[in-house]
Coordinates of C-alpha atoms in Angstrom, one line a residue:
M5 CA 40.8 21.4 47.6
P6 CA 37.5 22.5 46.0
E7 CA 36.7 26.2 46.6
P8 CA 34.6 26.8 49.6
E9 CA 31.6 28.0 47.8
L10 CA 31.4 24.7 45.9
L11 CA 31.7 22.8 49.0
L12 CA 28.8 24.9 50.5
T13 CA 26.7 24.1 47.4
A14 CA 27.6 20.5 47.8
Y15 CA 26.5 20.6 51.4
R16 CA 23.1 22.1 50.6
K17 CA 22.5 19.7 47.8
M18 CA 23.4 16.9 50.1
V19 CA 20.9 18.0 52.7
I20 CA 18.1 18.3 50.1
G21 CA 19.3 15.0 48.6
R22 CA 19.1 13.1 51.9
R23 CA 15.7 14.5 52.6
F24 CA 14.4 13.6 49.1
D25 CA 15.7 10.0 49.7
T26 CA 14.0 9.4 53.0
Q27 CA 10.8 11.0 51.5
A28 CA 11.0 8.6 48.5
T29 CA 11.6 5.7 50.9
A30 CA 8.4 6.6 52.8
L31 CA 6.4 7.0 49.4
A32 CA 7.5 3.4 48.7
R33 CA 6.4 2.1 52.1
Q34 CA 3.1 3.8 51.5
G35 CA 2.7 2.1 48.1
R36 CA 3.1 5.3 46.1
L37 CA 6.3 3.9 44.6
A38 CA 6.7 0.4 43.5
V39 CA 10.2 0.2 45.1
H40 CA 12.9 2.7 46.1
P41 CA 16.7 2.0 46.2
S42 CA 17.9 4.2 48.8
S43 CA 21.1 6.4 48.4
L44 CA 21.6 6.9 52.2
G45 CA 25.3 7.2 52.8
Q46 CA 26.3 7.5 49.2
E47 CA 25.3 11.3 48.7
A48 CA 28.9 12.5 48.4
C49 CA 29.4 10.3 45.3
Q50 CA 26.3 11.2 43.6
I51 CA 26.3 15.0 44.3
G52 CA 30.1 15.0 43.6
A53 CA 29.4 13.6 40.2
A54 CA 26.7 16.1 39.5
L55 CA 28.8 19.1 40.5
A56 CA 31.9 17.9 38.6
L57 CA 30.0 18.1 35.4
R58 CA 29.2 21.1 33.1
P59 CA 25.6 21.6 32.2
S60 CA 26.7 20.5 28.7
D61 CA 28.2 17.2 30.0
W62 CA 26.3 13.8 30.0
L63 CA 25.4 11.9 33.1
F64 CA 24.7 8.2 32.8
P65 CA 22.9 7.0 36.1
T66 CA 21.7 3.8 37.5
Y67 CA 18.5 2.9 39.3
R68 CA 20.2 4.1 42.7
D69 CA 21.2 7.4 41.5
C70 CA 18.0 9.6 41.9
V71 CA 20.0 12.0 44.2
A72 CA 22.3 12.7 41.4
L73 CA 19.3 13.5 39.1
V74 CA 17.6 15.9 41.6
S75 CA 21.2 17.4 41.9
R76 CA 21.2 18.1 38.3
D77 CA 17.8 20.1 38.7
I78 CA 15.6 17.3 37.4
D79 CA 12.2 17.5 38.8
P80 CA 11.9 14.9 41.8
V81 CA 8.6 13.5 40.4
E82 CA 10.2 13.0 37.0
A83 CA 13.3 11.5 38.6
L84 CA 10.9 9.0 40.3
T85 CA 8.8 8.0 37.4
L86 CA 10.6 4.9 36.6
L87 CA 10.2 3.7 40.2
R88 CA 6.7 4.6 40.3
G89 CA 5.9 2.5 37.1
D90 CA 4.4 5.4 35.0
G91 CA 7.0 5.2 32.3
H92 CA 10.4 4.2 31.2
C93 CA 11.9 7.8 31.9
G94 CA 9.9 10.7 33.4
Y95 CA 12.5 13.4 32.3
D96 CA 13.7 14.6 28.9
P97 CA 17.3 13.2 28.6
M98 CA 18.2 15.6 25.9
R99 CA 17.2 18.5 27.9
H100 CA 18.9 17.6 31.1
R101 CA 21.8 15.9 29.3
T102 CA 21.0 12.9 31.5
A103 CA 20.6 9.4 30.1
P104 CA 17.5 7.3 31.3
Q105 CA 18.3 5.4 34.6
C106 CA 19.8 2.0 33.8
T107 CA 18.4 -1.0 35.7
P108 CA 20.4 -3.8 33.9
L109 CA 23.8 -3.8 35.4
A110 CA 26.5 -1.9 33.5
T111 CA 24.7 -1.7 30.0
H112 CA 24.9 2.1 30.1
A113 CA 28.7 2.1 30.5
A114 CA 29.1 1.4 26.9
H115 CA 26.5 3.9 26.0
A116 CA 28.5 6.6 27.9
T117 CA 31.7 5.6 26.0
G118 CA 29.9 5.7 22.7
L119 CA 28.4 9.1 23.4
A120 CA 31.6 10.6 24.6
H121 CA 33.4 9.4 21.5
G122 CA 30.6 10.6 19.2
E123 CA 30.6 14.1 20.8
R124 CA 34.4 14.3 20.2
L125 CA 34.0 13.3 16.6
K126 CA 31.3 16.3 16.3
G127 CA 33.9 18.6 17.7
T128 CA 32.6 19.3 21.2
D129 CA 34.4 19.1 24.4
T130 CA 31.5 17.2 26.1
V131 CA 32.4 14.6 28.7
A132 CA 30.3 11.6 29.7
L133 CA 30.3 10.3 33.3
A134 CA 28.8 6.8 34.1
L135 CA 27.8 6.1 37.6
V136 CA 28.4 2.2 38.2
G137 CA 28.0 0.0 41.2
D138 CA 30.5 -2.5 42.5
G139 CA 28.3 -5.4 41.3
A140 CA 28.4 -4.0 37.8
T141 CA 32.0 -4.3 37.5
S142 CA 31.6 -8.1 37.3
E143 CA 29.5 -7.8 34.1
G144 CA 30.8 -8.1 30.6
D145 CA 29.3 -4.8 29.4
F146 CA 31.6 -3.0 31.9
H147 CA 34.8 -4.6 30.6
E148 CA 33.7 -4.0 27.0
A149 CA 33.0 -0.4 27.8
L150 CA 36.5 0.1 29.4
G151 CA 38.2 -1.7 26.5
L152 CA 36.5 0.5 24.0
A153 CA 37.1 3.7 25.9
G154 CA 40.8 2.9 26.4
V155 CA 41.3 2.2 22.7
L156 CA 39.3 5.2 21.7
R157 CA 40.8 7.6 24.4
A158 CA 37.2 8.6 24.9
P159 CA 36.3 11.5 27.1
V160 CA 34.4 9.4 29.6
V161 CA 34.7 9.0 33.4
F162 CA 33.5 5.8 35.2
L163 CA 32.7 6.3 38.9
V164 CA 32.2 3.1 40.6
Q165 CA 30.4 3.4 43.9
N166 CA 31.8 0.4 45.8
N167 CA 29.3 0.2 48.6
G168 CA 30.6 -3.2 49.7
Y169 CA 27.7 -5.3 48.5
A170 CA 26.1 -6.4 45.0
I171 CA 22.6 -6.7 46.4
S172 CA 23.4 -9.4 49.1
V173 CA 26.9 -10.4 47.7
P174 CA 29.9 -8.9 49.6
F175 CA 32.7 -7.6 47.5
A176 CA 35.1 -10.5 48.6
A177 CA 32.6 -12.9 47.0
Q178 CA 32.6 -11.3 43.6
S179 CA 36.2 -10.2 42.9
A180 CA 39.6 -11.3 44.0
A181 CA 41.1 -8.0 42.8
P182 CA 42.7 -5.9 45.6
G183 CA 40.5 -3.1 44.5
L184 CA 38.1 -2.3 41.6
A185 CA 40.3 0.6 40.4
Y186 CA 42.7 -2.1 39.4
K187 CA 40.4 -3.2 36.6
G188 CA 40.9 -0.2 34.6
I189 CA 44.7 -0.6 34.4
G190 CA 44.7 -3.5 32.0
Y191 CA 42.6 -1.5 29.5
G192 CA 44.8 1.5 29.5
V193 CA 42.4 3.6 31.8
R194 CA 43.8 5.9 34.3
S195 CA 42.4 4.6 37.7
E196 CA 42.3 6.1 41.1
Q197 CA 40.6 5.3 44.4
V198 CA 38.9 7.9 46.7
D199 CA 37.2 7.9 49.9
G200 CA 33.6 8.1 48.8
N201 CA 32.3 9.6 52.0
D202 CA 34.6 12.6 51.8
A203 CA 32.8 15.0 49.7
A204 CA 35.8 17.3 49.2
A205 CA 38.0 14.4 48.1
V206 CA 35.2 13.1 45.7
L207 CA 34.8 16.5 44.2
A208 CA 38.6 17.1 43.8
V209 CA 39.2 13.7 41.9
L210 CA 36.2 13.9 39.8
T211 CA 36.9 17.6 38.9
K212 CA 40.4 16.5 37.9
A213 CA 39.3 13.4 35.9
V214 CA 36.4 15.2 34.0
E215 CA 38.7 18.2 33.0
E216 CA 41.6 16.0 32.0
A217 CA 39.2 13.8 29.9
R218 CA 37.9 17.0 28.3
A219 CA 41.4 18.1 27.4
G220 CA 42.2 14.9 25.5
G221 CA 43.7 13.0 28.4
G222 CA 41.6 9.8 27.8
P223 CA 39.2 8.0 30.1
W224 CA 39.3 7.5 33.9
L225 CA 38.1 4.8 36.3
I226 CA 37.5 6.2 39.8
E227 CA 36.7 3.8 42.7
A228 CA 34.9 5.5 45.5
H229 CA 34.8 3.5 48.7
T230 CA 31.4 4.2 50.4
Y231 CA 28.6 2.2 52.1
R232 CA 24.9 1.7 51.5
M233 CA 23.6 2.4 55.0
A234 CA 19.9 1.5 54.0
P235 CA 18.6 -1.8 52.4
H236 CA 19.4 -2.5 48.9
T237 CA 15.9 -1.5 48.1
S238 CA 12.8 -0.8 50.1
A239 CA 11.9 -4.5 49.6
D240 CA 15.1 -5.8 51.0
D241 CA 16.1 -7.2 54.4
P242 CA 19.8 -6.5 54.9
S243 CA 20.0 -8.3 58.2
R244 CA 20.0 -11.5 56.3
Y245 CA 23.4 -10.9 54.9
R246 CA 25.2 -8.3 56.9
P247 CA 25.6 -7.6 60.7
A248 CA 23.9 -4.4 62.2
E249 CA 27.2 -3.4 63.7
E250 CA 28.7 -3.0 60.3
A251 CA 26.2 -0.3 59.3
E252 CA 26.6 1.4 62.6
Q253 CA 30.3 1.6 62.2
W254 CA 29.8 3.2 58.8
R255 CA 27.2 5.7 60.3
E256 CA 30.3 7.2 62.0
R257 CA 31.6 8.2 58.6
D258 CA 28.3 9.7 57.4
P259 CA 29.4 11.9 54.4
L260 CA 26.9 14.6 55.3
D261 CA 28.0 14.8 59.0
R262 CA 31.7 14.8 57.9
L263 CA 31.3 17.8 55.4
E264 CA 29.0 19.8 57.9
S265 CA 31.6 19.4 60.6
W266 CA 34.6 20.4 58.3
L267 CA 32.8 23.5 57.1
R268 CA 31.6 24.5 60.6
E269 CA 35.3 24.0 62.1
R270 CA 36.4 26.6 59.5
G271 CA 33.8 29.1 60.1
L272 CA 32.3 28.5 56.6
L273 CA 28.9 27.3 57.9
T274 CA 26.9 28.9 60.5
E275 CA 23.8 27.6 62.6
D276 CA 21.6 29.9 60.4
D277 CA 22.9 28.2 57.3
I278 CA 22.2 24.8 58.6
A279 CA 18.8 25.7 59.7
A280 CA 18.1 27.3 56.3
A281 CA 19.2 24.1 54.5
A282 CA 17.0 22.0 56.8
V283 CA 14.0 24.3 56.0
A284 CA 14.7 24.1 52.2
A285 CA 14.8 20.4 52.4
E286 CA 11.5 20.1 54.3
E287 CA 9.8 22.4 51.8
Y288 CA 11.1 20.2 49.0
A289 CA 9.9 16.9 50.7
A290 CA 6.4 18.6 51.4
E291 CA 6.0 19.4 47.7
M292 CA 6.9 15.8 46.8
R293 CA 4.3 14.5 49.1
T294 CA 1.6 16.9 47.7
R295 CA 2.3 16.1 44.2
F296 CA 2.6 12.2 44.7
S297 CA -1.0 12.5 46.1
E298 CA -2.2 13.4 42.6
D299 CA -2.9 10.6 40.1
P300 CA -0.4 10.6 37.2
V301 CA -1.9 11.1 33.7
V302 CA -0.4 8.5 31.4
D303 CA -0.9 7.8 27.7
P304 CA -0.6 4.1 26.9
L305 CA 0.3 4.9 23.4
A306 CA 3.4 6.5 24.7
L307 CA 4.9 3.0 25.2
F308 CA 6.0 3.0 21.5
E309 CA 7.8 6.3 21.6
H310 CA 11.6 6.5 21.8
V311 CA 12.1 2.9 21.2
F312 CA 13.7 3.4 17.8
S313 CA 14.6 6.7 15.9
A314 CA 12.0 5.6 13.3
P315 CA 9.3 3.0 14.2
T316 CA 9.7 -0.5 12.9
P317 CA 6.8 -2.1 11.0
Q318 CA 6.0 -4.3 14.0
L319 CA 5.9 -1.4 16.3
T320 CA 3.5 0.4 14.0
E321 CA 1.3 -2.6 13.9
Q322 CA 1.3 -3.1 17.6
R323 CA 0.5 0.6 18.1
A324 CA -2.4 0.4 15.8
Q325 CA -3.7 -2.7 17.7
L326 CA -3.5 -0.9 21.0
R327 CA -5.1 2.2 19.6
A328 CA -8.0 0.1 18.2
E329 CA -8.3 -1.7 21.6
L330 CA -8.5 1.5 23.6
G331 CA -11.0 2.9 21.1
E332 CA -13.2 -0.1 21.7
R333 CA -13.3 0.6 25.5

């Protein structure tokens, strides 16, 4: 079991993470975000991933993993820059040791493997952790990443958040495997399954995986069984492909409620603690609302930054053309 203090930290981060998520959903409905893919119900996975890593480790998130970003102390407005449409990435990946959020499915899995191997070649003990959805495990990039990680014995951990649906496609329609963890075995990658709605279990398994990968034990694939209680995105209608009763059944397994009950039963969490966490979450959301009321300041020429380590002749030409066009205005 994780230490009680770590579970209390997870609880506080889950309360803030959930409030962040509901506020982001509201901002999308108000038109202040282009879209928002909710993390409701998957907080234990995302916060467990963030807490299992050292500040020097790297996180490779997907578009749904904003709660993991803010749990790594990334500014919430910067975490939502991609979804607001202001830029490709609002935060400094090097500073936060967090790769830009990945929208194409599974392409970042190979990046995580490559970075982990590269860090080991440099003599560091850095671990990379890639968050992956169940739909991404059907992509070729995912299998290439696992194959490479297995051969290289790279210090990388793949956390598959199996929430039952790849957008609107249920798990049974995308894989005949008895579980997604089985996909790692064929590549020589140690594989485990965990209750993704049990924060303590997620933390225990991820912490072990990260530290064994750090010690040279090779890569891990962990399948976390969880559920997306909200729509795929704020533009989705889940009633078209799943019954309402299904979501209600999963609400009884709410990861935040489960952790709160466990901590209270053991006298580790008081009513004052619960109230303080709620107040902190509301203050967090209020600051988000205030800052999203301000128009962002963007530089069109920034489109050409961070594309290549050194600009290509074509990019240099295009940048000059845009600069000239902006000057004419």
